[in-house]
Amino acid sequence: MKSAERVEIRALSLALTVVFLSCSENEVNHPAPPWSPSPPDKAENVSPETELRWKCYDPDGPVLTYDVYFGTTATPPLAKRGVSENKYSPGFLDNGTKYYWKVTAFDDQGHSTEGPVWCFTTKGPGVFIGKWGSFGYGDGQFNSPWGVAAGFNKIYIADTDNNRIQYFTVTGSFLGKWGSGGSGDGQFDTPDNAAVAPNSNIYVADSGNSRVQYFTSDGSFLGKWGSYGEGNGQFHRPNGIAVASNGYVYVTDNGNCRVQYFTAYGLFLGKWGSSGEGDGEFSDYVEDIAIGPSGNVYVADTGNDRIQYFTSTGGFIGKWGASGPDNGQFDRPVGVAATPTGNVLVTDAGNGRVQYFTSTGSFLGKWGSPGSGNGQFGGPAGIAVESSTGYIYVADLDNQRIQYFK
């Protein structure tokens, strides 16, 4: 090969090298897809207090940010935009629930890469946390604690046979009480249940006096309505009580086999139900009532061993349950509560346990057995969920105590 040809080949090789290097230097790489999720994909029995973590990098080395999608549907909604670390805390999660999540990575040039959708399931509720109470008449003691309500970091107990309401911190430290036996304002005759309103007022089903009374959060009397009878706004042993997000008050009118609902000040709005076993009918032992996050109303139809649920105006939607000890069966379902994500908790008094379900009644799990040990029950009655901690409170009637769980 001639010298000139060698020079030309070397020049061409050098030019190709320069072009290649120039192209490599100007090439922009997208972030790698996020990987290595924690909790691992399809993990079960995950703590409700879990933190989401993942790994990711960009070949060009810029700082990455992330959009995190999280929820209970297979296409999770955006939860947080512009997360600067490889972690995200979704807050205290609901027990026994399947969650989906994904992460989209962004570099500082605006290029992005979407990761896969991962999922995990939190451990079911029922992990014993603590308890308080014993039989008696003193502060923090009980004589048939029937109803329990939670809100604004306080726990309210209808101490039924002591004719009073006691309230506590979320871990059971005594804060205060009000009430005594009688029919005057602020007095009670076997108060069965209490409910916390969105404005922190407390509503009490004053069963023996056939009325509802309501108070400030520390027990100052505000008002009352109701009397014995069958007419609109009258009651025969009102037992369960719940307050919706719009302030409407729902009451199970036990002896009249119906539900009535009112404004926050007691103006009658409507009613539904009659005696029977059909859809929308109730036994004469209809106990607790709860409002789900969608506004649906869940009723413990205790004498019929089932849960029925309705629209906010009483339209029948569905039911579940039958008499028995098996999963999804009941022996006197007394208390009912809805979690922030819509699952439903039911105290199954005769079976000495708590069962939990989806919002439409599909069985998810259970905990408890008859007894007096931690996590055991002697006739579990009222039940409530405290949203800031996720704790589940159960009035353990025959054991004269309150137990709480995660």
Short mmCIF file of C-alpha atoms in Angstrom, two decimals:
data_model
loop_
_atom_site.label_atom_id
_atom_site.label_comp_id
_atom_site.label_asym_id
_atom_site.label_seq_id
_atom_site.Cartn_x
_atom_site.Cartn_y
_atom_site.Cartn_z
CA MET A 1 0.00 0.00 0.00
CA LYS A 2 1.34 3.43 -0.91
CA SER A 3 2.20 6.00 1.73
CA ALA A 4 -0.55 8.39 0.55
CA GLU A 5 -3.16 5.66 0.86
CA ARG A 6 -2.01 4.90 4.39
CA VAL A 7 -2.34 8.57 5.33
CA GLU A 8 -5.84 8.74 3.84
CA ILE A 9 -6.99 5.62 5.73
CA ARG A 10 -5.57 6.96 9.00
CA ALA A 11 -7.33 10.29 8.45
CA LEU A 12 -10.65 8.57 7.75
CA SER A 13 -10.24 6.41 10.85
CA LEU A 14 -9.51 9.47 12.95
CA ALA A 15 -12.55 11.28 11.55
CA LEU A 16 -14.83 8.32 12.30
CA THR A 17 -13.42 8.18 15.82
CA VAL A 18 -14.10 11.90 16.34
CA VAL A 19 -17.66 11.53 15.00
CA PHE A 20 -18.27 8.52 17.22
CA LEU A 21 -16.93 10.27 20.28
CA SER A 22 -18.91 13.39 19.47
CA CYS A 23 -22.10 11.38 19.11
CA SER A 24 -21.39 9.53 22.39
CA GLU A 25 -20.80 12.79 24.22
CA ASN A 26 -24.06 14.30 22.92
CA GLU A 27 -26.19 11.18 23.51
CA VAL A 28 -28.78 11.59 26.31
CA ASN A 29 -29.81 8.44 28.18
CA HIS A 30 -33.15 8.13 29.93
CA PRO A 31 -33.28 6.99 33.56
CA ALA A 32 -33.33 3.26 34.09
CA PRO A 33 -36.72 1.81 35.06
CA PRO A 34 -37.11 1.81 38.87
CA TRP A 35 -36.48 -1.66 40.32
CA SER A 36 -36.02 -3.59 43.59
CA PRO A 37 -39.23 -2.48 45.32
CA SER A 38 -39.62 -2.66 49.07
CA PRO A 39 -41.98 -4.16 50.11
CA PRO A 40 -41.22 -6.78 47.44
CA ASP A 41 -43.75 -7.20 44.66
CA LYS A 42 -46.71 -9.37 45.73
CA ALA A 43 -45.56 -9.38 49.37
CA GLU A 44 -48.13 -10.34 52.03
CA ASN A 45 -48.52 -9.58 55.73
CA VAL A 46 -46.84 -6.22 55.28
CA SER A 47 -46.90 -3.80 58.21
CA PRO A 48 -49.53 -1.04 57.84
CA GLU A 49 -46.74 1.40 58.78
CA THR A 50 -44.49 0.40 55.90
CA GLU A 51 -42.34 2.82 53.89
CA LEU A 52 -42.03 2.38 50.13
CA ARG A 53 -38.47 2.16 48.76
CA TRP A 54 -36.93 1.42 45.37
CA LYS A 55 -33.68 1.62 43.39
CA CYS A 56 -33.00 3.66 40.26
CA TYR A 57 -30.12 5.34 38.41
CA ASP A 58 -29.44 7.40 35.31
CA PRO A 59 -26.46 6.57 33.03
CA ASP A 60 -25.74 10.27 32.63
CA GLY A 61 -25.59 10.77 36.36
CA PRO A 62 -27.96 13.70 36.93
CA VAL A 63 -30.09 14.08 40.03
CA LEU A 64 -33.31 12.12 39.73
CA THR A 65 -36.78 12.93 41.01
CA TYR A 66 -39.78 10.66 41.15
CA ASP A 67 -43.54 10.68 40.80
CA VAL A 68 -45.11 8.07 43.05
CA TYR A 69 -48.47 6.47 42.26
CA PHE A 70 -50.24 4.65 45.06
CA GLY A 71 -53.70 3.29 45.85
CA THR A 72 -56.02 0.31 46.07
CA THR A 73 -56.74 0.00 42.34
CA ALA A 74 -54.64 -1.79 39.72
CA THR A 75 -54.05 1.59 38.04
CA PRO A 76 -52.97 3.58 41.10
CA PRO A 77 -53.48 7.36 41.15
CA LEU A 78 -50.71 9.92 41.57
CA ALA A 79 -49.87 10.24 45.26
CA LYS A 80 -46.82 12.53 45.26
CA ARG A 81 -45.01 14.47 42.56
CA GLY A 82 -41.31 15.42 42.60
CA VAL A 83 -40.08 13.09 45.36
CA SER A 84 -36.35 13.70 45.77
CA GLU A 85 -35.38 10.47 47.54
CA ASN A 86 -35.80 6.79 46.73
CA LYS A 87 -38.51 6.42 49.34
CA TYR A 88 -42.06 7.52 50.10
CA SER A 89 -44.27 7.13 53.17
CA PRO A 90 -47.96 6.62 52.33
CA GLY A 91 -49.01 7.01 55.98
CA PHE A 92 -50.74 4.44 58.15
CA LEU A 93 -52.39 1.92 55.83
CA ASP A 94 -55.55 -0.09 56.28
CA ASN A 95 -55.16 -3.62 57.57
CA GLY A 96 -55.80 -6.60 55.33
CA THR A 97 -55.81 -4.51 52.16
CA LYS A 98 -54.09 -4.93 48.79
CA TYR A 99 -52.21 -1.85 47.58
CA TYR A 100 -50.73 -1.06 44.16
CA TRP A 101 -47.89 1.35 43.41
CA LYS A 102 -45.43 2.43 40.76
CA VAL A 103 -42.69 5.01 40.34
CA THR A 104 -41.80 7.20 37.36
CA ALA A 105 -38.21 8.52 37.33
CA PHE A 106 -37.24 11.93 35.88
CA ASP A 107 -33.79 13.31 35.10
CA ASP A 108 -32.86 16.98 35.05
CA GLN A 109 -33.40 17.12 31.28
CA GLY A 110 -37.05 16.22 31.64
CA HIS A 111 -36.64 12.67 30.35
CA SER A 112 -38.63 10.04 32.20
CA THR A 113 -39.00 6.29 32.57
CA GLU A 114 -42.04 4.63 34.03
CA GLY A 115 -41.58 1.62 36.27
CA PRO A 116 -43.85 -1.42 36.52
CA VAL A 117 -46.87 -1.63 38.81
CA TRP A 118 -46.06 -3.47 42.04
CA CYS A 119 -48.44 -4.65 44.74
CA PHE A 120 -48.46 -5.87 48.32
CA THR A 121 -51.04 -6.80 50.95
CA THR A 122 -50.96 -5.50 54.50
CA LYS A 123 -51.33 -7.85 57.42
CA GLY A 124 -54.84 -8.32 58.67
CA PRO A 125 -56.03 -6.41 61.70
CA GLY A 126 -56.08 -8.01 65.09
CA VAL A 127 -52.56 -7.49 66.42
CA PHE A 128 -53.09 -6.83 70.13
CA ILE A 129 -51.69 -3.49 71.28
CA GLY A 130 -53.17 -2.79 74.68
CA LYS A 131 -56.14 -2.71 77.04
CA TRP A 132 -57.59 -0.85 79.97
CA GLY A 133 -60.46 -1.09 82.42
CA SER A 134 -61.94 -3.34 85.09
CA PHE A 135 -65.30 -3.68 86.79
CA GLY A 136 -66.18 -0.78 89.05
CA TYR A 137 -67.51 2.73 89.41
CA GLY A 138 -64.31 4.76 89.53
CA ASP A 139 -62.55 6.66 86.79
CA GLY A 140 -61.46 4.25 84.07
CA GLN A 141 -63.59 1.43 85.46
CA PHE A 142 -66.69 0.10 83.73
CA ASN A 143 -70.04 -1.49 84.35
CA SER A 144 -71.05 -2.96 80.97
CA PRO A 145 -69.08 -0.85 78.48
CA TRP A 146 -71.26 -1.23 75.43
CA GLY A 147 -70.45 1.45 72.87
CA VAL A 148 -67.17 2.95 71.72
CA ALA A 149 -66.51 5.97 69.52
CA ALA A 150 -63.28 7.51 68.29
CA GLY A 151 -62.36 10.91 66.91
CA PHE A 152 -60.03 13.88 67.39
CA ASN A 153 -57.51 11.66 69.20
CA LYS A 154 -60.01 10.72 71.90
CA ILE A 155 -61.85 7.50 72.70
CA TYR A 156 -65.40 7.77 74.09
CA ILE A 157 -66.99 4.85 75.94
CA ALA A 158 -70.68 4.43 76.67
CA ASP A 159 -70.35 3.02 80.20
CA THR A 160 -73.90 1.76 80.02
CA ASP A 161 -74.80 0.53 83.50
CA ASN A 162 -72.87 3.37 85.14
CA ASN A 163 -75.06 5.78 83.13
CA ARG A 164 -72.16 7.87 81.93
CA ILE A 165 -69.74 8.60 79.14
CA GLN A 166 -66.01 8.31 79.85
CA TYR A 167 -63.31 9.48 77.49
CA PHE A 168 -59.63 8.65 77.17
CA THR A 169 -56.48 9.19 75.16
CA VAL A 170 -55.80 6.78 72.31
CA THR A 171 -53.75 4.62 74.70
CA GLY A 172 -56.35 4.57 77.47
CA SER A 173 -55.34 7.35 79.87
CA PHE A 174 -58.42 8.76 81.58
CA LEU A 175 -59.38 12.28 80.50
CA GLY A 176 -62.88 12.89 81.81
CA LYS A 177 -66.48 11.78 82.22
CA TRP A 178 -70.03 13.05 82.37
CA GLY A 179 -73.49 11.76 83.17
CA SER A 180 -75.46 10.11 85.93
CA GLY A 181 -78.67 8.12 86.19
CA GLY A 182 -81.83 10.07 85.44
CA SER A 183 -83.91 11.79 82.78
CA GLY A 184 -82.66 15.35 83.06
CA ASP A 185 -80.38 17.10 80.59
CA GLY A 186 -77.02 15.34 80.59
CA GLN A 187 -78.38 12.39 82.57
CA PHE A 188 -78.79 8.90 81.10
CA ASP A 189 -80.76 5.71 81.39
CA THR A 190 -78.53 2.94 79.98
CA PRO A 191 -76.74 4.87 77.21
CA ASP A 192 -75.87 2.26 74.62
CA ASN A 193 -73.69 4.06 72.08
CA ALA A 194 -71.92 7.28 71.22
CA ALA A 195 -70.69 8.87 67.99
CA VAL A 196 -68.25 11.67 67.18
CA ALA A 197 -69.42 14.31 64.70
CA PRO A 198 -67.13 16.06 62.18
CA ASN A 199 -67.23 19.19 64.38
CA SER A 200 -66.16 17.08 67.44
CA ASN A 201 -69.58 17.12 69.12
CA ILE A 202 -70.62 13.86 70.79
CA TYR A 203 -74.01 12.23 70.16
CA VAL A 204 -75.34 9.63 72.61
CA ALA A 205 -78.13 7.09 72.12
CA ASP A 206 -79.84 7.43 75.52
CA SER A 207 -81.67 4.15 75.14
CA GLY A 208 -83.76 3.94 78.30
CA ASN A 209 -84.91 7.55 77.91
CA SER A 210 -85.82 6.96 74.22
CA ARG A 211 -83.89 10.00 73.04
CA VAL A 212 -80.66 11.33 71.60
CA GLN A 213 -78.54 13.83 73.51
CA TYR A 214 -75.56 15.72 72.17
CA PHE A 215 -72.66 17.45 73.86
CA THR A 216 -69.39 19.25 73.29
CA SER A 217 -66.30 17.06 73.17
CA ASP A 218 -65.79 17.46 76.93
CA GLY A 219 -69.40 16.79 77.91
CA SER A 220 -71.17 20.15 78.07
CA PHE A 221 -74.84 19.64 77.23
CA LEU A 222 -75.97 21.12 73.88
CA GLY A 223 -79.35 19.61 73.07
CA LYS A 224 -81.63 16.60 72.78
CA TRP A 225 -84.53 15.16 70.82
CA GLY A 226 -86.87 12.19 70.92
CA SER A 227 -89.43 10.56 73.16
CA TYR A 228 -90.98 7.13 73.53
CA GLY A 229 -93.24 6.11 70.66
CA GLU A 230 -93.58 4.98 67.06
CA GLY A 231 -93.92 8.33 65.30
CA ASN A 232 -91.29 10.16 63.29
CA GLY A 233 -88.54 11.26 65.64
CA GLN A 234 -89.78 9.00 68.44
CA PHE A 235 -87.88 5.94 69.64
CA HIS A 236 -88.24 2.60 71.34
CA ARG A 237 -84.78 1.76 72.73
CA PRO A 238 -82.46 3.61 70.32
CA ASN A 239 -79.19 1.68 70.32
CA GLY A 240 -76.76 2.46 67.51
CA ILE A 241 -75.79 5.96 66.44
CA ALA A 242 -73.49 7.32 63.72
CA VAL A 243 -72.79 10.72 62.20
CA ALA A 244 -72.11 11.17 58.47
CA SER A 245 -69.59 13.59 57.01
CA ASN A 246 -72.42 16.06 56.28
CA GLY A 247 -73.44 16.02 59.95
CA TYR A 248 -76.58 13.91 59.52
CA VAL A 249 -77.25 11.64 62.49
CA TYR A 250 -78.37 8.02 61.93
CA VAL A 251 -80.02 6.05 64.76
CA THR A 252 -81.07 2.41 64.99
CA ASP A 253 -84.52 2.43 66.58
CA ASN A 254 -84.34 -1.05 68.05
CA GLY A 255 -87.86 -1.68 69.29
CA ASN A 256 -89.39 -0.14 66.17
CA CYS A 257 -87.20 -2.26 63.84
CA ARG A 258 -86.04 0.73 61.79
CA VAL A 259 -83.40 3.35 61.14
CA GLN A 260 -84.17 7.05 61.45
CA TYR A 261 -81.97 9.92 60.37
CA PHE A 262 -81.87 13.58 61.31
CA THR A 263 -80.02 16.84 60.88
CA ALA A 264 -77.32 17.65 63.41
CA TYR A 265 -79.94 19.43 65.54
CA GLY A 266 -82.55 16.67 65.48
CA LEU A 267 -84.82 17.67 62.59
CA PHE A 268 -86.38 14.47 61.24
CA LEU A 269 -85.29 13.68 57.66
CA GLY A 270 -86.37 10.13 56.97
CA LYS A 271 -86.60 6.50 58.02
CA TRP A 272 -86.57 2.98 56.67
CA GLY A 273 -87.18 -0.56 57.87
CA SER A 274 -89.87 -2.70 59.46
CA SER A 275 -90.02 -5.99 61.34
CA GLY A 276 -89.00 -9.04 59.35
CA GLU A 277 -86.26 -11.03 57.65
CA GLY A 278 -86.51 -9.65 54.11
CA ASP A 279 -84.25 -7.15 52.41
CA GLY A 280 -84.42 -3.85 54.26
CA GLU A 281 -86.33 -5.40 57.16
CA PHE A 282 -84.90 -5.80 60.65
CA SER A 283 -85.31 -7.98 63.69
CA ASP A 284 -86.37 -6.35 66.96
CA TYR A 285 -82.70 -6.61 67.95
CA VAL A 286 -81.05 -4.17 65.56
CA GLU A 287 -77.90 -2.83 67.15
CA ASP A 288 -75.06 -0.75 65.77
CA ILE A 289 -74.80 1.43 62.68
CA ALA A 290 -71.83 2.85 60.76
CA ILE A 291 -71.20 5.15 57.80
CA GLY A 292 -68.65 4.12 55.18
CA PRO A 293 -66.39 6.60 53.35
CA SER A 294 -68.68 6.39 50.31
CA GLY A 295 -71.66 7.41 52.44
CA ASN A 296 -73.23 3.96 52.53
CA VAL A 297 -74.91 2.98 55.80
CA TYR A 298 -74.09 -0.38 57.45
CA VAL A 299 -76.51 -1.83 60.00
CA ALA A 300 -75.91 -4.71 62.40
CA ASP A 301 -79.19 -6.62 62.06
CA THR A 302 -78.30 -8.58 65.16
CA GLY A 303 -81.37 -10.78 65.56
CA ASN A 304 -81.12 -11.87 61.91
CA ASP A 305 -77.37 -12.59 62.19
CA ARG A 306 -76.45 -10.40 59.26
CA ILE A 307 -75.18 -7.04 58.08
CA GLN A 308 -77.33 -5.00 55.72
CA TYR A 309 -76.15 -1.92 53.90
CA PHE A 310 -77.99 0.95 52.28
CA THR A 311 -77.64 4.26 50.52
CA SER A 312 -77.61 7.35 52.71
CA THR A 313 -81.38 7.65 52.27
CA GLY A 314 -82.18 4.01 52.99
CA GLY A 315 -82.12 2.39 49.57
CA PHE A 316 -81.27 -1.28 50.02
CA ILE A 317 -77.92 -2.25 48.43
CA GLY A 318 -76.96 -5.63 49.84
CA LYS A 319 -76.47 -7.94 52.81
CA TRP A 320 -74.26 -10.73 54.08
CA GLY A 321 -74.17 -13.22 56.91
CA ALA A 322 -76.09 -16.15 58.34
CA SER A 323 -76.22 -17.91 61.71
CA GLY A 324 -73.18 -20.01 62.50
CA PRO A 325 -69.50 -20.13 63.52
CA ASP A 326 -67.92 -20.23 60.06
CA ASN A 327 -66.19 -17.40 58.23
CA GLY A 328 -68.76 -14.76 57.32
CA GLN A 329 -71.35 -16.24 59.64
CA PHE A 330 -72.46 -14.64 62.89
CA ASP A 331 -73.85 -15.35 66.32
CA ARG A 332 -75.24 -11.92 67.30
CA PRO A 333 -73.28 -9.33 65.29
CA VAL A 334 -73.46 -6.38 67.68
CA GLY A 335 -70.95 -3.73 66.62
CA VAL A 336 -70.07 -2.46 63.15
CA ALA A 337 -67.47 0.06 61.99
CA ALA A 338 -66.07 1.18 58.66
CA THR A 339 -62.39 1.86 58.06
CA PRO A 340 -61.15 4.93 56.14
CA THR A 341 -60.66 2.78 53.03
CA GLY A 342 -64.11 1.22 53.24
CA ASN A 343 -63.55 -2.18 54.82
CA VAL A 344 -66.13 -3.21 57.42
CA LEU A 345 -65.40 -4.55 60.92
CA VAL A 346 -68.05 -6.54 62.83
CA THR A 347 -68.02 -7.74 66.45
CA ASP A 348 -69.41 -11.26 66.40
CA ALA A 349 -70.48 -11.40 70.06
CA GLY A 350 -71.65 -14.99 70.40
CA ASN A 351 -68.58 -16.32 68.62
CA GLY A 352 -66.23 -14.16 70.69
CA ARG A 353 -64.43 -12.61 67.74
CA VAL A 354 -64.15 -9.75 65.27
CA GLN A 355 -64.57 -10.36 61.55
CA TYR A 356 -63.65 -7.98 58.77
CA PHE A 357 -64.94 -7.68 55.22
CA THR A 358 -64.74 -5.63 52.07
CA SER A 359 -67.32 -2.88 51.64
CA THR A 360 -69.59 -5.36 49.85
CA GLY A 361 -69.25 -8.19 52.35
CA SER A 362 -66.47 -10.40 51.00
CA PHE A 363 -64.75 -12.08 53.94
CA LEU A 364 -61.19 -10.88 54.59
CA GLY A 365 -60.28 -12.26 58.00
CA LYS A 366 -61.01 -12.56 61.70
CA TRP A 367 -59.41 -12.52 65.12
CA GLY A 368 -60.32 -13.41 68.68
CA SER A 369 -61.84 -16.27 70.63
CA PRO A 370 -63.93 -16.54 73.80
CA GLY A 371 -61.94 -15.86 76.95
CA SER A 372 -60.32 -13.18 79.08
CA GLY A 373 -56.75 -13.19 77.79
CA ASN A 374 -55.21 -10.55 75.57
CA GLY A 375 -57.02 -10.63 72.24
CA GLN A 376 -59.81 -12.79 73.62
CA PHE A 377 -63.34 -11.53 74.18
CA GLY A 378 -66.27 -11.96 76.52
CA GLY A 379 -69.10 -10.69 74.37
CA PRO A 380 -67.44 -8.04 72.16
CA ALA A 381 -69.87 -5.17 71.59
CA GLY A 382 -69.02 -1.71 70.22
CA ILE A 383 -66.14 -1.17 67.80
CA ALA A 384 -64.48 1.93 66.37
CA VAL A 385 -61.45 2.93 64.29
CA GLU A 386 -59.28 5.89 65.28
CA SER A 387 -58.08 7.38 62.01
CA SER A 388 -54.84 9.07 63.11
CA THR A 389 -53.34 5.88 64.57
CA GLY A 390 -55.32 3.22 62.73
CA TYR A 391 -56.05 1.57 66.06
CA ILE A 392 -59.21 -0.53 66.34
CA TYR A 393 -61.03 -0.30 69.68
CA VAL A 394 -63.37 -3.03 70.92
CA ALA A 395 -65.68 -2.80 73.93
CA ASP A 396 -65.08 -6.17 75.62
CA LEU A 397 -68.40 -6.15 77.44
CA ASP A 398 -68.27 -9.10 79.85
CA ASN A 399 -64.59 -8.55 80.62
CA GLN A 400 -65.36 -4.92 81.58
CA ARG A 401 -62.54 -3.50 79.51
CA ILE A 402 -61.50 -1.93 76.25
CA GLN A 403 -58.97 -3.66 74.03
CA TYR A 404 -57.28 -2.08 71.06
CA PHE A 405 -55.54 -3.58 68.06
CA LYS A 406 -53.80 -2.84 64.82
#
